[in-house]
PDB file of C-alpha atoms in Angstrom:
ATOM      1  CA  MET A 468     141.717 102.424 243.943  1.00 63.00           C
ATOM      2  CA  MET A 469     141.861  98.698 244.635  1.00 73.00           C
ATOM      3  CA  PHE A 470     141.978  97.154 248.093  1.00 75.00           C
ATOM      4  CA  ARG A 471     143.184  93.546 248.350  1.00 82.00           C
ATOM      5  CA  LEU A 472     143.192  91.418 251.468  1.00 85.00           C
ATOM      6  CA  VAL A 473     146.046  89.021 252.186  1.00 86.00           C
ATOM      7  CA  ARG A 474     146.860  86.840 255.197  1.00 89.00           C
ATOM      8  CA  LEU A 475     150.507  86.974 256.359  1.00 90.00           C
ATOM      9  CA  GLY A 476     151.841  85.315 259.494  1.00 89.00           C
ATOM     10  CA  GLY A 477     148.301  84.574 260.649  1.00 90.00           C
ATOM     11  CA  ASP A 478     147.159  88.216 260.455  1.00 92.00           C
ATOM     12  CA  LEU A 479     145.006  89.944 257.846  1.00 91.00           C
ATOM     13  CA  TYR A 480     146.408  92.890 255.869  1.00 92.00           C
ATOM     14  CA  GLY A 481     145.007  95.191 253.222  1.00 88.00           C
ATOM     15  CA  ASP A 482     146.958  96.418 250.213  1.00 85.00           C
ATOM     16  CA  LEU A 483     145.573  99.666 248.771  1.00 80.00           C
ATOM     17  CA  PHE A 484     146.884 100.684 245.353  1.00 73.00           C
ATOM     18  CA  PRO A 485     145.794 102.734 242.319  1.00 68.00           C
ATOM     19  CA  ILE A 486     144.338 100.874 239.350  1.00 65.00           C
ATOM     20  CA  GLY A 487     143.701 103.903 237.177  1.00 62.00           C
ATOM     21  CA  VAL A 488     142.699 107.508 237.442  1.00 59.00           C
ATOM     22  CA  LYS A 489     140.368 109.363 235.096  1.00 62.00           C
ATOM     23  CA  ASN A 490     139.677 113.060 234.896  1.00 60.00           C
ATOM     24  CA  ALA A 491     136.261 114.659 234.307  1.00 63.00           C
ATOM     25  CA  LYS A 492     136.630 114.093 230.526  1.00 67.00           C
ATOM     26  CA  GLY A 493     137.218 110.376 231.063  1.00 63.00           C
ATOM     27  CA  ASP A 494     140.912 110.554 230.115  1.00 62.00           C
ATOM     28  CA  ASP A 495     143.228 108.110 231.872  1.00 59.00           C
ATOM     29  CA  ASN A 496     146.097 109.158 234.184  1.00 53.00           C
ATOM     30  CA  TYR A 497     144.546 112.376 235.423  1.00 49.00           C
ATOM     31  CA  GLY A 498     147.631 114.586 235.442  1.00 52.00           C
ATOM     32  CA  PHE A 499     150.056 111.663 235.590  1.00 51.00           C
ATOM     33  CA  THR A 500     152.506 111.018 232.804  1.00 51.00           C
ATOM     34  CA  LEU A 501     155.726 109.034 232.495  1.00 50.00           C
ATOM     35  CA  ASN A 502     156.923 110.203 235.915  1.00 54.00           C
ATOM     36  CA  HIS A 503     154.023 108.489 237.711  1.00 57.00           C
ATOM     37  CA  LEU A 504     155.059 105.713 240.092  1.00 61.00           C
ATOM     38  CA  SER A 505     152.435 103.244 241.263  1.00 64.00           C
ATOM     39  CA  THR A 506     152.699 102.718 245.008  1.00 72.00           C
ATOM     40  CA  HIS A 507     151.027 100.512 247.598  1.00 74.00           C
ATOM     41  CA  THR A 508     149.701 101.355 251.050  1.00 84.00           C
ATOM     42  CA  LEU A 509     149.613  98.513 253.557  1.00 89.00           C
ATOM     43  CA  ALA A 510     147.302  98.326 256.584  1.00 92.00           C
ATOM     44  CA  LYS A 511     146.600  95.747 259.271  1.00 94.00           C
ATOM     45  CA  VAL A 512     142.950  94.695 259.064  1.00 92.00           C
ATOM     46  CA  ALA A 513     140.563  93.552 261.806  1.00 91.00           C
ATOM     47  CA  ILE A 514     136.999  92.440 261.121  1.00 86.00           C
ATOM     48  CA  ASN A 515     135.080  93.486 264.230  1.00 86.00           C
ATOM     49  CA  ASP A 516     132.005  92.008 265.922  1.00 80.00           C
ATOM     50  CA  ASP A 517     130.028  95.235 265.369  1.00 78.00           C
ATOM     51  CA  ALA A 518     130.079  94.708 261.554  1.00 77.00           C
ATOM     52  CA  THR A 519     132.914  97.197 261.050  1.00 84.00           C
ATOM     53  CA  ILE A 520     136.394  96.743 259.653  1.00 87.00           C
ATOM     54  CA  SER A 521     139.374  98.486 261.288  1.00 90.00           C
ATOM     55  CA  LEU A 522     142.395  99.482 259.203  1.00 91.00           C
ATOM     56  CA  ARG A 523     145.706 100.427 260.839  1.00 93.00           C
ATOM     57  CA  PRO A 524     148.085 101.734 258.152  1.00 92.00           C
ATOM     58  CA  VAL A 525     151.819 101.178 258.499  1.00 92.00           C
ATOM     59  CA  ALA A 526     153.356 103.980 260.581  1.00 93.00           C
ATOM     60  CA  GLY A 527     155.616 105.444 257.899  1.00 90.00           C
ATOM     61  CA  ASP A 528     157.588 107.755 260.180  1.00 92.00           C
ATOM     62  CA  TYR A 529     158.373 104.888 262.550  1.00 94.00           C
ATOM     63  CA  VAL A 530     159.500 102.571 259.735  1.00 93.00           C
ATOM     64  CA  LYS A 531     161.591 105.357 258.187  1.00 93.00           C
ATOM     65  CA  SER A 532     163.344 106.130 261.498  1.00 94.00           C
ATOM     66  CA  GLN A 533     164.031 102.435 262.162  1.00 95.00           C
ATOM     67  CA  LEU A 534     165.409 101.819 258.659  1.00 94.00           C
ATOM     68  CA  LEU A 535     167.626 104.912 258.759  1.00 94.00           C
ATOM     69  CA  ALA A 536     168.930 103.855 262.207  1.00 95.00           C
ATOM     70  CA  GLY A 537     169.709 100.373 260.871  1.00 94.00           C
ATOM     71  CA  ASN A 538     167.272  98.659 263.255  1.00 95.00           C
ATOM     72  CA  MET A 539     165.241  97.064 260.444  1.00 93.00           C
ATOM     73  CA  ASN A 540     166.392  95.541 257.183  1.00 92.00           C
ATOM     74  CA  LEU A 541     164.483  96.477 254.016  1.00 93.00           C
ATOM     75  CA  ARG A 542     165.578  98.053 250.727  1.00 94.00           C
ATOM     76  CA  TYR A 543     164.816 101.778 250.403  1.00 92.00           C
ATOM     77  CA  GLU A 544     165.997 104.996 248.762  1.00 92.00           C
ATOM     78  CA  TYR A 545     166.469 108.186 250.750  1.00 92.00           C
ATOM     79  CA  ASP A 546     167.256 111.665 249.426  1.00 91.00           C
ATOM     80  CA  GLU A 547     168.499 113.758 252.356  1.00 89.00           C
ATOM     81  CA  LEU A 548     168.347 117.006 250.388  1.00 90.00           C
ATOM     82  CA  PHE A 549     164.605 116.745 249.687  1.00 89.00           C
ATOM     83  CA  GLY A 550     163.705 114.343 252.510  1.00 84.00           C
ATOM     84  CA  SER A 551     162.249 111.875 250.013  1.00 87.00           C
ATOM     85  CA  PHE A 552     161.971 108.323 251.294  1.00 89.00           C
ATOM     86  CA  VAL A 553     160.713 105.342 249.257  1.00 89.00           C
ATOM     87  CA  ILE A 554     160.757 101.650 250.148  1.00 90.00           C
ATOM     88  CA  THR A 555     162.022  99.790 247.073  1.00 91.00           C
ATOM     89  CA  ALA A 556     161.754  96.217 248.380  1.00 91.00           C
ATOM     90  CA  SER A 557     160.123  93.513 246.269  1.00 89.00           C
ATOM     91  CA  SER A 558     156.711  92.077 247.175  1.00 85.00           C
ATOM     92  CA  GLU A 559     158.402  88.979 248.602  1.00 89.00           C
ATOM     93  CA  GLU A 560     160.734  91.108 250.764  1.00 92.00           C
ATOM     94  CA  MET A 561     157.775  93.186 251.996  1.00 90.00           C
ATOM     95  CA  GLN A 562     155.865  90.036 252.934  1.00 90.00           C
ATOM     96  CA  GLN A 563     158.873  88.721 254.881  1.00 93.00           C
ATOM     97  CA  PHE A 564     159.205  92.113 256.596  1.00 94.00           C
ATOM     98  CA  ILE A 565     155.527  92.078 257.633  1.00 93.00           C
ATOM     99  CA  VAL A 566     155.720  88.487 258.892  1.00 93.00           C
ATOM    100  CA  LYS A 567     158.802  89.423 260.966  1.00 94.00           C
ATOM    101  CA  TYR A 568     157.614  92.774 262.393  1.00 94.00           C
ATOM    102  CA  GLY A 569     153.808  92.623 261.976  1.00 93.00           C
ATOM    103  CA  LYS A 570     153.119  91.601 265.591  1.00 94.00           C
ATOM    104  CA  SER A 571     154.591  94.885 266.849  1.00 94.00           C
ATOM    105  CA  ASP A 572     151.932  97.545 267.508  1.00 93.00           C
ATOM    106  CA  ARG A 573     154.550 100.254 266.850  1.00 95.00           C
ATOM    107  CA  LEU A 574     154.635  99.245 263.172  1.00 95.00           C
ATOM    108  CA  PHE A 575     151.055 100.511 262.675  1.00 95.00           C
ATOM    109  CA  ALA A 576     149.181 103.771 263.252  1.00 92.00           C
ATOM    110  CA  ALA A 577     147.675 104.043 266.738  1.00 91.00           C
ATOM    111  CA  ASP A 578     144.291 105.310 265.532  1.00 91.00           C
ATOM    112  CA  PRO A 579     142.498 102.965 263.139  1.00 91.00           C
ATOM    113  CA  VAL A 580     140.411 103.976 260.158  1.00 87.00           C
ATOM    114  CA  ILE A 581     136.968 102.370 260.470  1.00 87.00           C
ATOM    115  CA  LEU A 582     134.977 100.938 257.562  1.00 80.00           C
ATOM    116  CA  GLN A 583     131.278 100.704 258.335  1.00 78.00           C
ATOM    117  CA  LYS A 584     128.522  98.996 256.351  1.00 69.00           C
ATOM    118  CA  LYS A 585     126.834 101.351 253.908  1.00 62.00           C
ATOM    119  CA  THR A 586     123.505 102.636 255.218  1.00 59.00           C
ATOM    120  CA  ASN A 587     122.384 105.118 252.556  1.00 54.00           C
ATOM    121  CA  ARG A 588     123.053 106.050 248.944  1.00 51.00           C
ATOM    122  CA  CYS A 589     124.504 109.511 249.702  1.00 48.00           C
ATOM    123  CA  THR A 590     127.908 108.416 250.989  1.00 47.00           C
ATOM    124  CA  LYS A 591     130.971 107.135 249.193  1.00 48.00           C
ATOM    125  CA  SER A 592     131.653 103.425 249.419  1.00 48.00           C
ATOM    126  CA  LEU A 593     134.599 101.064 249.130  1.00 50.00           C
ATOM    127  CA  LEU A 594     134.260  97.666 247.506  1.00 49.00           C
ATOM    128  CA  ILE A 595     136.564  95.144 249.142  1.00 52.00           C
ATOM    129  CA  LEU A 596     137.853  92.223 247.098  1.00 48.00           C
ATOM    130  CA  TYR A 597     139.385  89.238 248.791  1.00 47.00           C
ATOM    131  CA  SER A 598     141.202  86.073 247.892  1.00 45.00           C
ATOM    132  CA  ASP A 599     142.252  83.310 250.247  1.00 46.00           C
ATOM    133  CA  GLY A 600     144.183  81.396 247.598  1.00 47.00           C
ATOM    134  CA  CYS A 601     141.183  79.269 246.652  1.00 46.00           C
ATOM    135  CA  ASN A 602     138.253  81.679 246.579  1.00 43.00           C
ATOM    136  CA  THR A 603     137.904  85.220 245.308  1.00 42.00           C
ATOM    137  CA  GLY A 604     134.900  87.461 245.793  1.00 43.00           C
ATOM    138  CA  ILE A 605     133.401  90.574 247.275  1.00 43.00           C
ATOM    139  CA  LEU A 606     133.622  90.839 251.058  1.00 44.00           C
ATOM    140  CA  ASP A 607     130.923  93.500 251.386  1.00 43.00           C
ATOM    141  CA  LEU A 608     130.139  97.114 250.627  1.00 42.00           C
ATOM    142  CA  TYR A 609     131.505  99.451 253.305  1.00 42.00           C
ATOM    143  CA  VAL A 610     131.643 103.185 253.891  1.00 42.00           C
ATOM    144  CA  LEU A 611     134.922 104.799 254.865  1.00 41.00           C
ATOM    145  CA  ARG A 612     134.463 106.599 258.174  1.00 41.00           C
ATOM    146  CA  VAL A 613     137.015 107.780 260.720  1.00 39.00           C
ATOM    147  CA  ARG A 614     135.916 106.994 264.261  1.00 38.00           C
ATOM    148  CA  THR A 615     136.258 110.196 266.263  1.00 37.00           C
ATOM    149  CA  GLY A 616     135.038 108.940 269.623  1.00 37.00           C
ATOM    150  CA  LEU A 617     131.787 110.939 269.457  1.00 31.00           C
TER     151      LEU A 617
END
């Protein structure tokens, strides 16, 4: 998986998308064939003072209900029989959508996913790449952890 950071409308967002999947034998497309569709997952990002990063993914059910009700404008496909719903908007349309609605807390999940700096070698890590239009590099090495309030 790849995680890119982008600034839209003054806020920071992360775009999570697959860059390739290998099975145990090292073969590409682990179980995926011609019917595989690459998708993106968007999250609002906050870099916190306690050296953590908070991710709030887009609230899919909210967006779906608003699009189906005609309250938001974005291209999508919906199959009522199977309940399948896919946003088919271009990258430019998605960016305009986020700039327009991104200030609304309802657009994002209430409970953030927390990325914390890696502290030992026994946990899985996520490498975050960033680009601000002029510079590209590695933000830091973080461990994916869900804050449970404990």
